[in-house]
Amino acid sequence: MTHRILIIEDNPVQLKLTQLMLEKIEGYEIFPVTDASRAREFLKLNQVEIVLCDIGLPGESGLDLTKYISETYENIIVIMLTASDDIETSEKAIENGAFSYLVKPVKPSQLRISIANAIKIWEYQNLIREQQGELE
């Protein structure tokens, strides 16, 4: 199965690096966008399993966008990717629905593991939804 990942990053170099890192992994389809408004539009029209979101985005913070995604799309898992290693910010990200919080520069192995874990959770959640549907 191919897993679809939306990357939201305003820094073009960081966006390309993350995209290239993930494109090396078989089974991922990557969709890069540079701001929250483009992410919102993309999500209205497309399905993804994972969102990688920076905090410092133009127009809307990644924290607010994470809250919107977690409240609007129950089947999407958000991973925060940011340069901020502030404990309060990481707590706020988790409170807003982020699955995990990774500080840049992130090691490729760390990103791969976090995404793999998020996909496992996504698959379990979908299995539970399917089984609940069969019970109704």
CSV table of C-alpha atoms in Angstrom, one decimal, residues 11-98:
chain,number,residue,atom,x,y,z
A,11,ASN,CA,11.6,27.0,3.9
A,12,PRO,CA,12.1,25.8,0.3
A,13,VAL,CA,15.5,24.1,1.1
A,14,GLN,CA,14.1,22.3,4.1
A,15,LEU,CA,11.0,21.3,2.1
A,16,LYS,CA,13.1,19.8,-0.7
A,17,LEU,CA,15.4,18.0,1.7
A,18,THR,CA,12.5,16.4,3.5
A,19,GLN,CA,10.8,15.5,0.3
A,20,LEU,CA,14.0,13.9,-1.1
A,21,MET,CA,14.6,12.1,2.1
A,22,LEU,CA,11.1,10.5,2.0
A,23,GLU,CA,11.0,9.8,-1.7
A,24,LYS,CA,13.9,7.4,-1.2
A,25,ILE,CA,11.6,5.2,0.9
A,26,GLU,CA,9.4,2.9,-1.2
A,27,GLY,CA,5.7,3.1,-0.5
A,28,TYR,CA,5.4,6.9,0.1
A,29,GLU,CA,3.7,9.4,-2.1
A,30,ILE,CA,4.9,12.9,-1.1
A,31,PHE,CA,3.0,16.2,-1.6
A,32,PRO,CA,4.9,19.4,-0.6
A,33,VAL,CA,3.2,22.7,0.1
A,34,THR,CA,4.6,25.9,1.5
A,35,ASP,CA,1.9,27.4,3.7
A,36,ALA,CA,-1.2,26.6,5.8
A,37,SER,CA,-3.7,27.9,3.3
A,38,ARG,CA,-2.3,25.7,0.5
A,39,ALA,CA,-2.4,22.8,3.0
A,40,ARG,CA,-6.0,23.4,3.9
A,41,GLU,CA,-7.0,23.5,0.2
A,42,PHE,CA,-5.0,20.4,-0.5
A,43,LEU,CA,-6.7,18.5,2.3
A,44,LYS,CA,-10.2,19.5,1.1
A,45,LEU,CA,-9.5,17.8,-2.2
A,46,ASN,CA,-7.1,15.0,-1.3
A,47,GLN,CA,-6.6,12.2,1.2
A,48,VAL,CA,-3.4,11.7,3.1
A,49,GLU,CA,-2.5,9.5,6.0
A,50,ILE,CA,0.3,11.6,7.5
A,51,VAL,CA,1.0,15.4,7.6
A,52,LEU,CA,4.5,16.7,8.4
A,53,CYS,CA,4.0,20.2,9.6
A,54,ASP,CA,6.4,23.0,10.5
A,55,ILE,CA,5.4,25.4,13.3
A,56,GLY,CA,6.6,28.7,11.7
A,57,LEU,CA,4.4,29.1,8.7
A,58,PRO,CA,3.3,32.3,7.0
A,59,GLY,CA,-0.3,33.4,7.7
A,60,GLU,CA,-1.1,30.7,10.3
A,61,SER,CA,1.0,28.9,12.8
A,62,GLY,CA,1.6,25.2,12.4
A,63,LEU,CA,0.2,24.7,15.9
A,64,ASP,CA,-3.2,26.2,14.8
A,65,LEU,CA,-3.1,24.2,11.7
A,66,THR,CA,-2.4,21.0,13.6
A,67,LYS,CA,-5.4,21.7,15.8
A,68,TYR,CA,-7.6,22.3,12.7
A,69,ILE,CA,-6.4,19.1,11.1
A,70,SER,CA,-6.9,16.9,14.2
A,71,GLU,CA,-10.4,18.3,14.7
A,72,THR,CA,-11.5,18.2,11.1
A,73,TYR,CA,-9.8,15.0,9.8
A,74,GLU,CA,-9.9,12.3,12.4
A,75,ASN,CA,-8.0,9.9,10.2
A,76,ILE,CA,-4.9,12.0,9.6
A,77,ILE,CA,-1.9,11.8,11.8
A,78,VAL,CA,0.2,15.0,12.2
A,79,ILE,CA,4.0,15.0,13.0
A,80,MET,CA,5.5,18.4,13.9
A,81,LEU,CA,8.9,19.2,12.3
A,82,THR,CA,10.4,22.3,13.7
A,83,ALA,CA,13.5,24.1,14.8
A,84,SER,CA,12.0,25.0,18.1
A,85,ASP,CA,13.0,22.8,21.0
A,86,ASP,CA,10.9,24.7,23.5
A,87,ILE,CA,9.2,22.3,25.9
A,88,GLU,CA,6.0,24.5,26.2
A,89,THR,CA,5.7,24.6,22.4
A,90,SER,CA,6.1,20.8,22.1
A,91,GLU,CA,3.4,20.3,24.8
A,92,LYS,CA,1.1,22.7,22.9
A,93,ALA,CA,1.7,20.7,19.7
A,94,ILE,CA,0.7,17.4,21.4
A,95,GLU,CA,-2.3,19.1,23.1
A,96,ASN,CA,-3.4,20.3,19.6
A,97,GLY,CA,-3.3,16.8,18.3
A,98,ALA,CA,0.2,16.2,17.0
